[in-house]
Short mmCIF file of C-alpha atoms in Angstrom, two decimals:
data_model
loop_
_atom_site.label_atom_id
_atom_site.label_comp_id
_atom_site.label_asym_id
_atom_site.label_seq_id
_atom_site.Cartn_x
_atom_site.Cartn_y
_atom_site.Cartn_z
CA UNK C 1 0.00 0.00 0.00
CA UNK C 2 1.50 3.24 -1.17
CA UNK C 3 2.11 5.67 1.78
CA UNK C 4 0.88 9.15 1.10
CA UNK C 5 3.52 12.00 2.01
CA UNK C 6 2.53 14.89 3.42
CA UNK C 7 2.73 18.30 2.54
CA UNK C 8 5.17 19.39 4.98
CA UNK C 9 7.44 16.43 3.58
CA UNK C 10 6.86 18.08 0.05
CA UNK C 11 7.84 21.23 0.96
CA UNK C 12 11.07 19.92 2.28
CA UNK C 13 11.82 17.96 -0.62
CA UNK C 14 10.90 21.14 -2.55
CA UNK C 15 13.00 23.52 -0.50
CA UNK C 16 16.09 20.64 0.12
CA UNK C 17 16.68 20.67 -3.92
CA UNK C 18 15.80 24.35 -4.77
CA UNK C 19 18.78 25.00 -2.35
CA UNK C 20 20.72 22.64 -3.52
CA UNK C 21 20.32 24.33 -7.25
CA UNK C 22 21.01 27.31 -6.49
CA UNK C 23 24.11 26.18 -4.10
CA UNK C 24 25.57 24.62 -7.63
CA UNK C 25 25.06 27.39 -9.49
CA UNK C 26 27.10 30.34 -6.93
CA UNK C 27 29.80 26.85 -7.17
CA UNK C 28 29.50 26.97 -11.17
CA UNK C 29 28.98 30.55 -12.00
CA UNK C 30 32.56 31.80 -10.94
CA UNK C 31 34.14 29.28 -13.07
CA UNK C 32 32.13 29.10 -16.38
CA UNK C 33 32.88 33.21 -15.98
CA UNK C 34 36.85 32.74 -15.32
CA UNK C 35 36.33 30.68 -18.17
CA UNK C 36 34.67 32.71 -20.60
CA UNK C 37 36.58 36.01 -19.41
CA UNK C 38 40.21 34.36 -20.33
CA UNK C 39 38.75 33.22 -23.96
CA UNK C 40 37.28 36.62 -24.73
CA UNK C 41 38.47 39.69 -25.72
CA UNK C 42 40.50 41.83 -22.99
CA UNK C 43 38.71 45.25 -24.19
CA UNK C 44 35.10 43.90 -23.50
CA UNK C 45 36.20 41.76 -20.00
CA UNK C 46 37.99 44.71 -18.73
CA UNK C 47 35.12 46.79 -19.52
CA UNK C 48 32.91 44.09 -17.94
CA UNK C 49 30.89 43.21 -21.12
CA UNK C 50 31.32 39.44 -20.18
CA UNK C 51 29.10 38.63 -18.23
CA UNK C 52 28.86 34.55 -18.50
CA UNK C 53 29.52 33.66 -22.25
CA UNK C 54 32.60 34.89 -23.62
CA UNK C 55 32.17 37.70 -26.20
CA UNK C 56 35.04 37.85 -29.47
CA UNK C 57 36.82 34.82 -28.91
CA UNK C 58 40.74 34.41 -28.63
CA UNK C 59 43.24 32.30 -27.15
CA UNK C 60 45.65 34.95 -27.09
CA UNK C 61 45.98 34.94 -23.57
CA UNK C 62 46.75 31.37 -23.20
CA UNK C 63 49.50 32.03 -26.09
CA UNK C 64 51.00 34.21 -23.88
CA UNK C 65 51.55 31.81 -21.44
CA UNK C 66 51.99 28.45 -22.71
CA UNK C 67 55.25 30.39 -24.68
CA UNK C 68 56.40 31.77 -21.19
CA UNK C 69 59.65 29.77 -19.71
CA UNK C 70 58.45 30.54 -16.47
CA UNK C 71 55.27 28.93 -16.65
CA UNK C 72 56.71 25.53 -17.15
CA UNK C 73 59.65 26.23 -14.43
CA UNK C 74 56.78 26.69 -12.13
CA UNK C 75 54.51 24.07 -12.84
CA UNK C 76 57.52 21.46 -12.62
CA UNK C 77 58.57 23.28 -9.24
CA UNK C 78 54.80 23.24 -7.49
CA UNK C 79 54.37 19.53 -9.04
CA UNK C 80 57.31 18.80 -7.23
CA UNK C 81 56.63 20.16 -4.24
CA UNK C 82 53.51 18.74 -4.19
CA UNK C 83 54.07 15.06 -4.89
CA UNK C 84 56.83 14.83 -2.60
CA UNK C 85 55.20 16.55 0.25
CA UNK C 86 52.10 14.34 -0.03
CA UNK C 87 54.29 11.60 -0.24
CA UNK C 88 56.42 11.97 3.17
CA UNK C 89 53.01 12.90 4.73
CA UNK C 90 51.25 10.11 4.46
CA UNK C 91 54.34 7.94 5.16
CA UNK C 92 54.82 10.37 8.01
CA UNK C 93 51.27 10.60 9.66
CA UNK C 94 50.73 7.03 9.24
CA UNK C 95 53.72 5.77 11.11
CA UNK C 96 52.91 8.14 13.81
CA UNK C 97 49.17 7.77 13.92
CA UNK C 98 49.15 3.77 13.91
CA UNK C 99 51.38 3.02 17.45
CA UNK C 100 49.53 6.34 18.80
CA UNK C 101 46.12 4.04 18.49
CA UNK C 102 47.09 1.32 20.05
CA UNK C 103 46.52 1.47 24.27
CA UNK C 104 49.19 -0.47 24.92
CA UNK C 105 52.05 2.71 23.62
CA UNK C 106 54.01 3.92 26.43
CA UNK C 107 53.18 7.94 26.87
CA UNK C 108 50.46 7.45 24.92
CA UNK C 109 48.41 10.05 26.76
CA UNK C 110 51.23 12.73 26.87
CA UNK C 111 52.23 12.34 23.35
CA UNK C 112 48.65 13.04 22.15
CA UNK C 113 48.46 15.80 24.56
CA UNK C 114 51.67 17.25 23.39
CA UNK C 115 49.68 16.87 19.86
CA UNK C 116 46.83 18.37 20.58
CA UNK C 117 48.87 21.65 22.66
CA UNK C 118 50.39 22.28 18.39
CA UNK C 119 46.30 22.81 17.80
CA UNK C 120 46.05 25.72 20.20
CA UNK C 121 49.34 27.07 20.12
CA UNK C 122 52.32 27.68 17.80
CA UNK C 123 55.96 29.29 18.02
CA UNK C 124 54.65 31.92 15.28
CA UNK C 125 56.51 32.80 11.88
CA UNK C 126 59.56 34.43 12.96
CA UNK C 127 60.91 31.23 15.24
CA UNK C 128 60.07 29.41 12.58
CA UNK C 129 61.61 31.06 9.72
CA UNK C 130 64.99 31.20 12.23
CA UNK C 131 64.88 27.66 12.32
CA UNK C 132 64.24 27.16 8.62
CA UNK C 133 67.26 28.95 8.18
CA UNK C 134 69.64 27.57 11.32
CA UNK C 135 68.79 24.37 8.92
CA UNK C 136 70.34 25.57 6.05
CA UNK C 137 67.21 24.96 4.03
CA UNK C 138 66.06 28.18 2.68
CA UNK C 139 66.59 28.55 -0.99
CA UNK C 140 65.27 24.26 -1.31
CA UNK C 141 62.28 22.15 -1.42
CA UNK C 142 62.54 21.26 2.09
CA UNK C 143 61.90 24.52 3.39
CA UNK C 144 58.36 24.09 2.18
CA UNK C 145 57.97 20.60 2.43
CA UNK C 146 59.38 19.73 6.09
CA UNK C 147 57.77 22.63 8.14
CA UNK C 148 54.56 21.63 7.31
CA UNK C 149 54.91 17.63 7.12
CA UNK C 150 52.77 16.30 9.97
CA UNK C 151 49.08 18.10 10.24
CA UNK C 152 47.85 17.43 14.02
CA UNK C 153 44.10 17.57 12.80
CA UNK C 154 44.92 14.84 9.58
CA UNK C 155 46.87 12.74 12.82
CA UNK C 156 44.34 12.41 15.01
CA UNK C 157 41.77 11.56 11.51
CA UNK C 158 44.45 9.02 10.72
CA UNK C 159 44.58 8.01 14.26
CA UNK C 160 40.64 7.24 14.58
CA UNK C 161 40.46 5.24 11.61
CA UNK C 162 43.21 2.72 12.70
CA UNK C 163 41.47 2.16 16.30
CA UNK C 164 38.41 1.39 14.10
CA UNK C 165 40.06 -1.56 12.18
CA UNK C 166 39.49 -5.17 14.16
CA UNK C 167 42.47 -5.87 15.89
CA UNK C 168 42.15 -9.64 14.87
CA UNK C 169 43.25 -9.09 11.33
CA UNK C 170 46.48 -7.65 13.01
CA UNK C 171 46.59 -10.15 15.59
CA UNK C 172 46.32 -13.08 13.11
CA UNK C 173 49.21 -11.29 11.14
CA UNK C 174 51.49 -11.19 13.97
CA UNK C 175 50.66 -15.30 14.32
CA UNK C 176 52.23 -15.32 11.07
CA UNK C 177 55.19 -14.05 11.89
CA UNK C 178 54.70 -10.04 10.80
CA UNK C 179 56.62 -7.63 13.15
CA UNK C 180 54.40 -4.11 13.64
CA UNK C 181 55.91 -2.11 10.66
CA UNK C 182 54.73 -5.37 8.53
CA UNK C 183 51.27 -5.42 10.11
CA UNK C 184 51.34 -2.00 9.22
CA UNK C 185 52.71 -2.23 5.72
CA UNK C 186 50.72 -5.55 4.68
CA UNK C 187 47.22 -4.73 6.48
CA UNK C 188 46.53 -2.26 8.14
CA UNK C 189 47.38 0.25 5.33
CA UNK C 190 46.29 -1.56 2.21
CA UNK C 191 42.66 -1.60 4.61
CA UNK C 192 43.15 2.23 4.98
CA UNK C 193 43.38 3.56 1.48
CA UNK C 194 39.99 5.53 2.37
CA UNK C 195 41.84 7.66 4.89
CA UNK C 196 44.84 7.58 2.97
CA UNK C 197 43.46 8.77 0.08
CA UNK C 198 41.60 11.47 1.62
CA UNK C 199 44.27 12.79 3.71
CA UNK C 200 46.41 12.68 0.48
CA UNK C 201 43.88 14.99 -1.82
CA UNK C 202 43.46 17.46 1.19
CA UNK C 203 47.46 17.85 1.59
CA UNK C 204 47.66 17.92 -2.24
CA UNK C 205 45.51 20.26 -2.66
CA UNK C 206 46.69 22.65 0.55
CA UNK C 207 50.34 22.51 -1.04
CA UNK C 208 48.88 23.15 -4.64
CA UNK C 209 47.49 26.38 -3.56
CA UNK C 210 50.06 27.16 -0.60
CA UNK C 211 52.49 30.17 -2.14
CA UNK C 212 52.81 32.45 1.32
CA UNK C 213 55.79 29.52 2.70
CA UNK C 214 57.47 30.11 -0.74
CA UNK C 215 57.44 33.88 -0.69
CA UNK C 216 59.48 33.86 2.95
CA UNK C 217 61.87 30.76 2.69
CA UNK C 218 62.09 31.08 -1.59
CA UNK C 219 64.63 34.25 -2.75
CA UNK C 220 65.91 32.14 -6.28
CA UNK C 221 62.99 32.50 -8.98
CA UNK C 222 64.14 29.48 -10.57
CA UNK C 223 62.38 27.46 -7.20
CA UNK C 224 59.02 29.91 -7.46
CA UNK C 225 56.19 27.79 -7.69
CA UNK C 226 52.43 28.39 -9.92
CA UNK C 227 50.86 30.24 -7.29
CA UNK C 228 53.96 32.98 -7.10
CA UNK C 229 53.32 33.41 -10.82
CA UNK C 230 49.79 33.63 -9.99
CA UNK C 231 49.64 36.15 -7.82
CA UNK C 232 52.46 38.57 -9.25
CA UNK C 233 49.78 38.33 -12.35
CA UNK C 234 46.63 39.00 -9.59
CA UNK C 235 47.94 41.08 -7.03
CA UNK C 236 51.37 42.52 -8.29
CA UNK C 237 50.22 43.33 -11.54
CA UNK C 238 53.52 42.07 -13.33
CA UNK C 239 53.20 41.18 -16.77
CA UNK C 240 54.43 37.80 -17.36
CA UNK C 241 56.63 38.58 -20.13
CA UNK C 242 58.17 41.58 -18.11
CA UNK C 243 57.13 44.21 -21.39
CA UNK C 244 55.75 47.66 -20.35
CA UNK C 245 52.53 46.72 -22.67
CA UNK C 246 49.44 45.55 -19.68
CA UNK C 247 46.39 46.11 -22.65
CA UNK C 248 45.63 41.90 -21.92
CA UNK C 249 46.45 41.52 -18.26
CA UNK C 250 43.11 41.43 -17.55
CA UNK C 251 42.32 37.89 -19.69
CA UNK C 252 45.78 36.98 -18.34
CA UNK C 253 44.41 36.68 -14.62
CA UNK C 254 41.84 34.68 -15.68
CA UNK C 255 43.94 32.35 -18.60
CA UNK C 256 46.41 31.76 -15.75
CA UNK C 257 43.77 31.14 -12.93
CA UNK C 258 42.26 28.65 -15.08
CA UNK C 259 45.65 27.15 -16.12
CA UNK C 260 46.85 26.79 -11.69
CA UNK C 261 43.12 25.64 -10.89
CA UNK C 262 42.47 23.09 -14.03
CA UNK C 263 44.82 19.72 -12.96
CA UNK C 264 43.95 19.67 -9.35
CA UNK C 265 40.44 19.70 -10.24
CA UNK C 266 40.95 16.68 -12.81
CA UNK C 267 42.69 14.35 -9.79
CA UNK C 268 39.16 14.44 -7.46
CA UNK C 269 36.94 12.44 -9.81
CA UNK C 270 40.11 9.53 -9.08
CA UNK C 271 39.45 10.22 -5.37
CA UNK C 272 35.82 10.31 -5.18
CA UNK C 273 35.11 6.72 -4.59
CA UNK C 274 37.24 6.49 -1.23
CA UNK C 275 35.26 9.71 -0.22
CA UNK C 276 31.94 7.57 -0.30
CA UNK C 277 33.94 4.32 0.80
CA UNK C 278 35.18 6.20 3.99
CA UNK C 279 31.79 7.72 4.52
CA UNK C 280 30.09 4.11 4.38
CA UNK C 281 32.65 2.63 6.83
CA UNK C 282 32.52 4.98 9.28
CA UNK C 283 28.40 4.79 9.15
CA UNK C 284 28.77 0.45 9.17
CA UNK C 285 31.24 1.03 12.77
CA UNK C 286 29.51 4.19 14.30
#
């Protein structure tokens, strides 16, 4: 027998996905106009004819930059940057988050404390700068990739997940003869790929757009990564070739914001299923 709903449940249903339409649309709208603005003609964007369809199409912009050196030298140098620092953070998080959920650590308590204190309270820029440079690593890839390495809030994430798994799949591994870093090498992180993967896109993404660390510890142009280049173009105003002529920085904001935003959006569709694998595991155990 077919259940009639009521009008209050209607209205929800009506309200829920006229939200949700008009949520996509202020998501969509600044992209489809980035879009169109760095295809169309710089006279009618920086007049503000373009509105949401580009108007007198040209690629000119993009010319501009695909034949600038220092595009490529900076897309190598933040691809760089950010494969290797989501790289030595997972590797990093995971072998501290794993002993730090199991009860029987010595400390345990303290060293989580001690984790959570970073939360609340940090040294601030200038100790940390002066310790980026007593290193010897300013001018390098590890001044950007090492100060930032281990995120408390992605530890204690990574942390939750592994006191989740059944401690009989490690148990029967350590039957068979696995020491800890195998048990953590052969199961419990092949089991965690959900996490792993998650925790990976966020750092990715946080190092794809970070360019403040690279301004203070980064003096050699030849280590600048995207988002320098980006926001001398935004902010600075600097024309890209270094000519007097600024007629098309306008469509060259928008050409180069599309170019920096365009391959970190293309990795998330690869992510997406351990997003809705995560969410299903942690509704199965909660």
């Amino acid at each position: 027998m077919k259940i009639r709903e009521s009008w209050m449940s209607r209205l929800f249903d009506i309200m829920n996905v006229t939200g949700m339409i008009v949520l996509i649309i202020v998501m969509v709208y600044p992209m489809v106009y980035v879009f169109s603005a760095s295809i169309s003609n710089h006279a009618m964007v920086a007049s503000g004819q373009v509105l949401l369809w580009p108007k007198a199409v040209t690629l000119a912009a993009y010319e501009r930059l695909v034949f600038n050196p220092d595009l490529w030298i900076s897309y190598w140098n933040t691809i760089r940057y950010t494969v290797v620092h989501t790289a030595l953070t997972l590797v990093a998080t995971s072998a501290m988050a794993y002993p730090l959920g199991k009860k029987w650590l010595p400390g345990r308590r303290a060293i989580l404390l001690m984790a959570a204190f970073t939360m609340l309270f940090s040294g601030g820029l200038i100790p940390t700068f002066l310790i980026v440079q007593k290193l010897g690593l300013l001018n390098s890839i590890w001044a950007i990739v090492l100060p930032t390495l281990i995120s408390t809030w992605h530890l204690f994430i990574m942390r939750t997940f592994f006191e989740a798994l059944p401690e009989e799949l490690e148990d029967a591994g350590t039957i068979d003869g696995c020491g800890s870093f195998q048990v953590l090498l052969r199961i419990v992180l092949p089991l965690s790929l959900p996490v792993m993967a998650t925790i990976g896109l966020f750092t990715a993404v946080g190092q794809w757009n970070a360019f403040f660390d690279a301004l203070i510890y980064l003096n050699d142009r030849s280590m600048y990564p995207l988002q320098i280049m980006l926001r001398n173009i935004l902010i600075a105003g600097t024309n890209v070739q270094g000519e007097g002529d600024l007629s098309h920085l306008e469509t060259l904001k928008y050409a180069m914001i599309m170019i920096a935003t365009l391959p970190i959006l293309c990795v998330y569709p690869f992510i997406q299923k351990y997003f809705v694998q995560g969410t299903m595991i942690g509704g199965i155990k909660g």
